Each structure stands twice: as C-alpha cells, then as structure tokens.
Tab-separated table of C-alpha atoms in Angstrom:
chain	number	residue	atom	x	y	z
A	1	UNK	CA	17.804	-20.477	-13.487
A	2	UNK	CA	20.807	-19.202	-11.514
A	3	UNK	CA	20.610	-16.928	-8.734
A	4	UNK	CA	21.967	-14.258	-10.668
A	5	UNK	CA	19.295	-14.633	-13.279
A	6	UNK	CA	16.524	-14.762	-10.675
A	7	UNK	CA	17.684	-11.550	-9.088
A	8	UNK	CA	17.222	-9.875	-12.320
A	9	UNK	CA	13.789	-11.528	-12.884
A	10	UNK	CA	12.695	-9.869	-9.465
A	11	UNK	CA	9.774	-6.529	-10.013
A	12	UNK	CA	11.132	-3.403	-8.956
A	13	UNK	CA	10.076	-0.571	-7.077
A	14	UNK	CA	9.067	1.008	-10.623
A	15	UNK	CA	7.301	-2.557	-11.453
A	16	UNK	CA	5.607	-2.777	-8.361
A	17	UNK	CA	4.086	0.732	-8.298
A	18	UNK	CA	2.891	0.012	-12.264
A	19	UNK	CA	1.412	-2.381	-11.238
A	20	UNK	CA	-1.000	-0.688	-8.425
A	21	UNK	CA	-1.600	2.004	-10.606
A	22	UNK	CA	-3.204	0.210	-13.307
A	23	UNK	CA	-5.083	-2.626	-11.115
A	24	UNK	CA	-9.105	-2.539	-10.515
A	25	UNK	CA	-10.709	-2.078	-6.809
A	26	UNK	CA	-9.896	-4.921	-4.594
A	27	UNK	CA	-12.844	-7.543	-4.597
A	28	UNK	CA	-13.822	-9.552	-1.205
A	29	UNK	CA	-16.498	-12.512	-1.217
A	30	UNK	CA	-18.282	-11.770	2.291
A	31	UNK	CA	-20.913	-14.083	3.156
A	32	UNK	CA	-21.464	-15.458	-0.457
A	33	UNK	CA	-21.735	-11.991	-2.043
A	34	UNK	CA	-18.722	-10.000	-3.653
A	35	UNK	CA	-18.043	-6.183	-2.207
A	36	UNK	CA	-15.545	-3.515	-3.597
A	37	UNK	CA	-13.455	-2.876	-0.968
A	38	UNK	CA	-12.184	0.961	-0.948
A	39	UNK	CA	-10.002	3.067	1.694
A	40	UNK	CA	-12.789	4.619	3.870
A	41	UNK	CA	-12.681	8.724	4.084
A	42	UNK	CA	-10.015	9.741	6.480
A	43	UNK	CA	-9.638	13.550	5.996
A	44	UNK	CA	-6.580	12.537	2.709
A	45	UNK	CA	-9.247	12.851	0.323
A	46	UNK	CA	-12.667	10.679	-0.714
A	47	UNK	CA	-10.639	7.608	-0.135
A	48	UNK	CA	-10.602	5.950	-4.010
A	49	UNK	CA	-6.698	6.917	-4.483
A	50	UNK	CA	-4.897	3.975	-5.320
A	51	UNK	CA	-1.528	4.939	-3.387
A	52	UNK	CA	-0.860	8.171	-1.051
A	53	UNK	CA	2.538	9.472	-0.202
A	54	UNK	CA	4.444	9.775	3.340
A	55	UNK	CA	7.782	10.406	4.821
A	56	UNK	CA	9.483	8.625	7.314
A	57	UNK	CA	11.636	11.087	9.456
A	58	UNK	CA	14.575	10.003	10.917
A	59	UNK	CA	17.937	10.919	12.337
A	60	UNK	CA	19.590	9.428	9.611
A	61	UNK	CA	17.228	11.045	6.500
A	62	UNK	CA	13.943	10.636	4.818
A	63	UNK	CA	12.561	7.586	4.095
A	64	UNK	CA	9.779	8.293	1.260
A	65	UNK	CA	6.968	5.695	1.195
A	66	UNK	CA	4.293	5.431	-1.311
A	67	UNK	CA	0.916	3.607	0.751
A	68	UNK	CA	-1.115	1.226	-1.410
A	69	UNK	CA	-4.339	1.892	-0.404
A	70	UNK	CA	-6.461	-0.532	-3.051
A	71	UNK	CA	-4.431	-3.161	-1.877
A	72	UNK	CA	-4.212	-2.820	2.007
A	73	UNK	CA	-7.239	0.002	2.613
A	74	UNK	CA	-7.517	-1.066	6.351
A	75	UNK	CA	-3.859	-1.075	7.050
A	76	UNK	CA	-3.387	2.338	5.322
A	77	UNK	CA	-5.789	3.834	6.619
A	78	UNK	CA	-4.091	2.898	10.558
A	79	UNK	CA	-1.269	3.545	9.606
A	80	UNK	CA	-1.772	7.166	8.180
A	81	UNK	CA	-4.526	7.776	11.191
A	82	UNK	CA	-1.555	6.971	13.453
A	83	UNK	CA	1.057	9.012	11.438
A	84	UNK	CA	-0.872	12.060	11.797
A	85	UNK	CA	-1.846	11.552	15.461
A	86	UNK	CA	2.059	11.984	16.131
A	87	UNK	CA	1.475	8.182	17.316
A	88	UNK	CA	5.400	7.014	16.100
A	89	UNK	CA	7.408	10.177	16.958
A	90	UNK	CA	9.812	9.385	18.815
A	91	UNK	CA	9.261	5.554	18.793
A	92	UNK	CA	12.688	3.461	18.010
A	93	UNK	CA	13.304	0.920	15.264
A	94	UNK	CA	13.906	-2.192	17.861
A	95	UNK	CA	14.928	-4.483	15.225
A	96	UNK	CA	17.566	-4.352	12.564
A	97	UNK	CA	18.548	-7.554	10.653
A	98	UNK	CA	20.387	-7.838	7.112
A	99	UNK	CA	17.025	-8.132	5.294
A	100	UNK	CA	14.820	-6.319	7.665
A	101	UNK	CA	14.097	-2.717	9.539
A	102	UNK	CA	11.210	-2.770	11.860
A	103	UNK	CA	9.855	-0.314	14.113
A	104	UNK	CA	6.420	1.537	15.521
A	105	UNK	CA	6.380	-0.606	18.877
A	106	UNK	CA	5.296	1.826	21.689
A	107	UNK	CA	7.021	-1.039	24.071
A	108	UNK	CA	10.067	-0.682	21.635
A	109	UNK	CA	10.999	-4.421	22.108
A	110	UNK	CA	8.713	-6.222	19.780
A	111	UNK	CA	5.801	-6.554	22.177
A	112	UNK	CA	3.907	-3.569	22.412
A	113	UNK	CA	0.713	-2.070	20.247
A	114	UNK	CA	-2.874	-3.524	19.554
A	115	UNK	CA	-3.955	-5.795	17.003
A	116	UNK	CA	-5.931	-5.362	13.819
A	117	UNK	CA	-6.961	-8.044	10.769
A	118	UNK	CA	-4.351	-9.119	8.439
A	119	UNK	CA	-4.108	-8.009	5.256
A	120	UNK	CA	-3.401	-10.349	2.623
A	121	UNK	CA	-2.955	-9.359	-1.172
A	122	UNK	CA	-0.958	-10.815	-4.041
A	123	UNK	CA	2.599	-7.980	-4.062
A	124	UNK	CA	5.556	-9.689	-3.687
A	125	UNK	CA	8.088	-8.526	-0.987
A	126	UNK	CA	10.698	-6.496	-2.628
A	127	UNK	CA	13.835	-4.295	-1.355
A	128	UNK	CA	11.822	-1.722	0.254
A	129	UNK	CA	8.516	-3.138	0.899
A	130	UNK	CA	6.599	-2.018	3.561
A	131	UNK	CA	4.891	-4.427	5.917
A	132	UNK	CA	2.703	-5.038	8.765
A	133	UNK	CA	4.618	-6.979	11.665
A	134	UNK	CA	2.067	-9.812	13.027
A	135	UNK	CA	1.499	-12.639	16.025
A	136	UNK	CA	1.526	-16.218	15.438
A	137	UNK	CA	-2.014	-16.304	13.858
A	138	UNK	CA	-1.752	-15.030	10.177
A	139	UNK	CA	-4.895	-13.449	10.391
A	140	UNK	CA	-4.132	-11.320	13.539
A	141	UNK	CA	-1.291	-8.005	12.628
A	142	UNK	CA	-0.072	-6.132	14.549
A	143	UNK	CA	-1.549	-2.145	14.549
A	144	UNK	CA	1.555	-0.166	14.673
A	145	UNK	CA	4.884	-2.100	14.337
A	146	UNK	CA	5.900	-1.870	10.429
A	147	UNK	CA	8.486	-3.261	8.426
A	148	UNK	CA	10.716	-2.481	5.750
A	149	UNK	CA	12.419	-5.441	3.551
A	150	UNK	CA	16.134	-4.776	2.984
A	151	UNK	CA	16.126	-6.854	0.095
A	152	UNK	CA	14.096	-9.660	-1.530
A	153	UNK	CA	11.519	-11.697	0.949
A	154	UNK	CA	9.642	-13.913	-1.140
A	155	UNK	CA	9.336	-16.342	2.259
A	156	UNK	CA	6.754	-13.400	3.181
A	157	UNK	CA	4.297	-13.416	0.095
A	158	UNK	CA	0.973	-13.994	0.906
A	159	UNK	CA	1.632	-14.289	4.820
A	160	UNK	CA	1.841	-10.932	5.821
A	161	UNK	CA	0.573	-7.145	4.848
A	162	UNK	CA	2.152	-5.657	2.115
A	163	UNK	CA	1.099	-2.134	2.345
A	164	UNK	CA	3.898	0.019	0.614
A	165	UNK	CA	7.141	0.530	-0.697
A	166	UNK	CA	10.256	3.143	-0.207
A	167	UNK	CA	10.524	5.539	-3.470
A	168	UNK	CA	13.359	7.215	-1.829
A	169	UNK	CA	15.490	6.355	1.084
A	170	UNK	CA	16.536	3.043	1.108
A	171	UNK	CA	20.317	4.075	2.115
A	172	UNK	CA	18.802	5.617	5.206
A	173	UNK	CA	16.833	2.299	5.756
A	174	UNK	CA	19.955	0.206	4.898
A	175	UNK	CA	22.224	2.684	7.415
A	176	UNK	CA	19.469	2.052	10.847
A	177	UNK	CA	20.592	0.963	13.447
A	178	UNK	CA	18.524	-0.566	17.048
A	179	UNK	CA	17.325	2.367	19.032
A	180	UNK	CA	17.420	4.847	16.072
A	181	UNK	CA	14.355	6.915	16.147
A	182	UNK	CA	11.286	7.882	14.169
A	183	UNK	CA	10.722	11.407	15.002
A	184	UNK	CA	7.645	11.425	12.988
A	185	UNK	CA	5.896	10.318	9.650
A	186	UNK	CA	4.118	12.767	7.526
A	187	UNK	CA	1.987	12.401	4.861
A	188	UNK	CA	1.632	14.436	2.209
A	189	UNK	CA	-1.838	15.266	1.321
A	190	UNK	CA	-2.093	15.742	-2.747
C-alpha cells in the first residue's frame, strides 16, 4: 500500500470519537477477577460519561479537547482535577517538534510534575491526540505534562496514554511555539 493510500486509511478525529461513543465500560482483570473500571465522581457529573469537553486557552486561540474518560478514567480525571485547580495557567509549552506540542511541566523544561500509572488502551495516535508525557518505565506517566500529536504517531500506540483528541484548534496547536503559554484550561461542565 503506498503512503498515500495509508494516509487515507488512517481514523479521523470523527472516527475516533465514534468509536468511544459506542464502546462498553473498560474491563481490568485485577487479581484473577474482572472489574468495570469507571471515571470516579469528581464534581463533572456521576462519572459514567464516556468523553467530557475542555478548552485549552492560549495566546494563540482555543484549543477544544474532547477527554475520553472510559478509556483513560484515571488520567482524566488528573487532568480535569488539575484544570480546574488553575494548576496549568500560565505554564509554557516547552517542547515543539513537527509532530508534537507538549506542555503542563511546572519546571517548564521537561522535568518537572509527579508521577501517576500509565494508561494503556487500544486508540491509535492521530493528528490531534492527546497524550500523557511519561519516564523511561512504560508503566510510570507523568501527572501533568500532556501532549498533542501534530500528525500521525502510530510509533506511540499502546506505549503511552491516549486520553483525548482536539475537535477544534489544531491551527493554534500547529502555530505554538516554545515558551507560548497556557493561560488556563476549562472544562465545560454539560
């Protein structure tokens, strides 16, 4: 198949968010025995929506995100505890690359934030996908740097948290630069 061909084989945005709409509860196997995982209550609602809704604020525009919470209920749930805590305003996007904007480092050079488990789930990284920045260990993520895909990253399926995707925006993601800031993330409660 020629590159071409493969491009156009790629899910989309639309795809991908099909996809989450219409899948069952995540399933773990814990200790021999299989458990429902669901987004614990967090003041958004009861916690059983399959995707919730934030903004990105930026110099530069919006960046829209939709959150998949059945597929990353841990790393949602951080990420919208910290977005409402006012944890990334003002924080910097400290690295910009051709396929990649990252940012949410309170060190703003790569190094900085805690660490939290890893999230692992089957969606592919897309143009706009939203990830979790992580150390060495592929279990180990970090807790507040995230990532944006510029484009297509199939090299990160199934190695790091894919907890999102940009509905609207991705010219302001594609137009970052280093040291542009966040000056906040809001979500929008529905």
């Amino acid at each position: 198949m020629s590159v071409k061909n493969q491009i156009k084989a790629l899910p989309t945005n639309a795809d991908v968010l099909q996809i989450i709409s219409t899948q069952p509860k995540q399933s773990q196997i814990q200790n021999g025995e299989n458990t429902e995982t669901t987004i614990p209550t967090f003041g958004v609602e009861d916690g059983t929506k399959a995707s919730y809704s934030a903004v990105i604020k930026t110099g530069k525009g919006d960046i829209s995100l939709t959150l998949f919470g059945k597929d990353a209920p841990k790393t949602v749930k951080n990420f919208i505890d910290k977005a409402k805590s006012g944890y990334y305003k003002d924080l910097t996007f400290h690295r910009v690359e051709d396929w990649v904007l990252q940012g949410g480092d309170p060190k703003g050079d790569g190094t900085g934030g805690g660490t939290m488990q890893t999230e692992l789930n089957d969606l592919p990284f897309i143009e706009g996908s939203l990830g979790v920045a992580r150390r060495d260990d592929i279990n180990v993520s970090n807790d507040s740097q995230f990532f944006v895909t510029k484009s297509e990253a199939s090299h990160l399926n199934g190695k790091y948290t894919n907890f999102g995707v940009v509905t609207k925006g991705m010219d302001v993601v594609k137009d970052m630069v280093i040291g542009d800031k966040i000056l906040g993330i809001e979500i929008e409660d529905k």
